[in-house]
XYZ file of C-alpha atoms in Angstrom:
166
model
C 159.252 253.973 219.883
C 155.559 253.497 219.594
C 153.354 255.914 217.475
C 149.540 255.856 217.427
C 147.291 256.828 214.523
C 147.831 260.389 213.535
C 151.172 260.844 215.402
C 153.979 262.536 213.360
C 157.397 260.761 213.236
C 159.107 263.612 211.283
C 158.119 266.740 209.367
C 158.847 267.932 205.814
C 161.939 270.182 205.787
C 163.453 268.870 209.012
C 166.581 266.721 209.152
C 167.531 263.837 211.519
C 167.613 260.184 212.134
C 166.688 257.326 209.752
C 163.920 254.922 211.055
C 163.047 251.375 210.507
C 159.348 250.377 210.743
C 158.942 247.420 212.778
C 155.118 247.144 212.662
C 152.158 249.234 211.538
C 152.121 251.602 208.627
C 153.079 255.208 207.916
C 152.000 257.630 205.219
C 154.316 260.193 203.678
C 152.571 263.375 203.060
C 154.006 266.231 201.109
C 152.412 269.673 201.506
C 152.565 271.746 198.313
C 153.117 275.475 198.191
C 149.288 276.052 197.973
C 148.935 274.156 201.325
C 147.346 271.014 199.751
C 148.626 267.804 201.192
C 149.248 264.784 198.793
C 150.025 261.285 200.064
C 153.244 260.334 198.385
C 154.130 257.008 199.859
C 153.012 254.374 202.176
C 155.616 252.702 204.409
C 155.192 249.088 205.373
C 157.035 246.872 208.053
C 160.581 246.323 207.242
C 161.342 249.471 205.391
C 163.972 251.992 206.428
C 163.286 255.636 205.788
C 163.668 258.075 204.374
C 164.623 256.246 201.308
C 166.480 259.200 199.733
C 168.790 259.492 202.796
C 169.890 255.748 202.938
C 173.214 256.527 201.321
C 173.784 260.203 202.250
C 171.853 262.548 204.570
C 169.353 265.072 203.503
C 166.239 266.906 204.864
C 162.856 264.951 204.874
C 160.961 265.449 201.780
C 157.614 264.899 203.442
C 155.988 264.385 206.744
C 155.715 260.872 208.141
C 152.371 260.122 209.916
C 151.250 256.884 211.606
C 148.136 255.557 209.958
C 147.801 252.705 212.572
C 149.624 252.055 215.831
C 153.247 251.529 214.549
C 156.419 250.466 216.266
C 159.467 252.461 214.995
C 163.203 251.858 215.644
C 165.249 255.162 215.216
C 168.605 254.724 213.696
C 170.996 257.507 214.430
C 172.568 258.853 211.257
C 176.226 258.660 212.556
C 175.693 254.901 213.367
C 174.064 254.176 209.901
C 176.688 256.038 207.760
C 179.644 254.676 209.793
C 178.267 251.181 209.327
C 178.174 251.758 205.538
C 181.781 252.956 205.558
C 182.953 249.945 207.635
C 180.917 247.390 205.809
C 180.528 247.875 201.955
C 178.256 244.873 201.866
C 175.758 247.124 203.472
C 175.375 249.015 200.215
C 173.962 245.830 198.561
C 171.330 245.707 201.382
C 170.431 249.433 200.642
C 170.225 248.737 196.957
C 167.911 245.859 197.554
C 165.669 247.981 199.816
C 165.598 250.757 197.163
C 164.964 248.106 194.294
C 161.855 246.807 196.218
C 160.480 250.295 196.645
C 161.047 251.220 193.193
C 159.223 247.964 191.983
C 156.284 248.822 194.073
C 156.111 252.311 192.757
C 156.397 250.977 189.116
C 153.586 248.628 189.757
C 151.532 251.497 191.177
C 152.246 253.539 187.997
C 151.219 250.530 185.840
C 147.956 250.218 187.731
C 147.198 254.077 187.268
C 147.703 253.714 183.529
C 146.288 250.294 182.544
C 143.450 249.190 184.778
C 140.013 250.613 185.650
C 139.414 252.694 188.765
C 137.373 249.907 190.458
C 140.152 247.420 189.760
C 142.728 249.849 191.196
C 140.607 250.183 194.398
C 140.399 246.432 194.625
C 143.990 245.853 194.237
C 144.802 248.553 196.752
C 142.393 247.055 199.311
C 144.037 243.637 198.753
C 147.580 244.997 199.143
C 146.586 247.100 202.214
C 145.016 243.946 203.874
C 148.332 242.154 203.644
C 149.718 244.621 206.158
C 146.627 245.737 208.080
C 144.474 242.598 208.077
C 140.660 242.917 208.191
C 140.549 246.722 208.837
C 139.072 248.418 205.677
C 141.347 250.950 204.067
C 138.579 253.503 204.233
C 138.926 253.279 208.079
C 142.658 254.072 207.906
C 142.918 256.636 205.130
C 140.495 259.203 203.945
C 138.668 258.946 200.781
C 140.671 261.758 199.382
C 143.976 259.934 200.231
C 142.691 256.780 198.699
C 142.028 258.743 195.637
C 145.423 260.325 195.542
C 146.955 256.901 195.839
C 145.033 255.296 193.068
C 144.573 258.350 190.789
C 140.888 259.066 191.088
C 138.629 261.698 192.600
C 137.318 261.569 196.146
C 133.790 261.497 194.981
C 134.498 258.340 192.721
C 136.117 256.650 195.715
C 133.027 257.460 197.768
C 130.691 256.076 195.109
C 132.757 252.836 194.537
C 133.034 252.188 198.342
C 129.264 252.589 198.768
C 128.466 250.323 195.771
C 130.807 247.649 197.285
C 129.270 247.738 200.715
C 125.676 247.099 199.674
């Protein structure tokens, strides 16, 4: 399945299949009760989502949106969970997937608490470039989304991006 920038893979509150991202990138956005969206996660090639349903099913906790053209492989739940039951070694694969994501989120938390905003932006741009190449992150995510991800206000993101482009 091919998604283009802005296409929705699944919506918060729905239930359904799991998916493996073959190429591209997705953002997971959670809409709060006040209607404000918050980018909660960025999914990179090789990940199977939703993470919280890799061992047992549950409704989607956020909305998955393509941020660039992305190739997705749907994985029917019955097939996934049957394979887990038939092949217990598959649980190790799931554990390793979750471990990788947990380490990425821990690193993100470390960056939010220990380094300067300009360094956070630089590191985020470098990380992003590993998956997207030469496309600037500011052409793929809004300044508000970048700010959510690195823990600073949109205005600060705007100021830092302008100062780096001069």
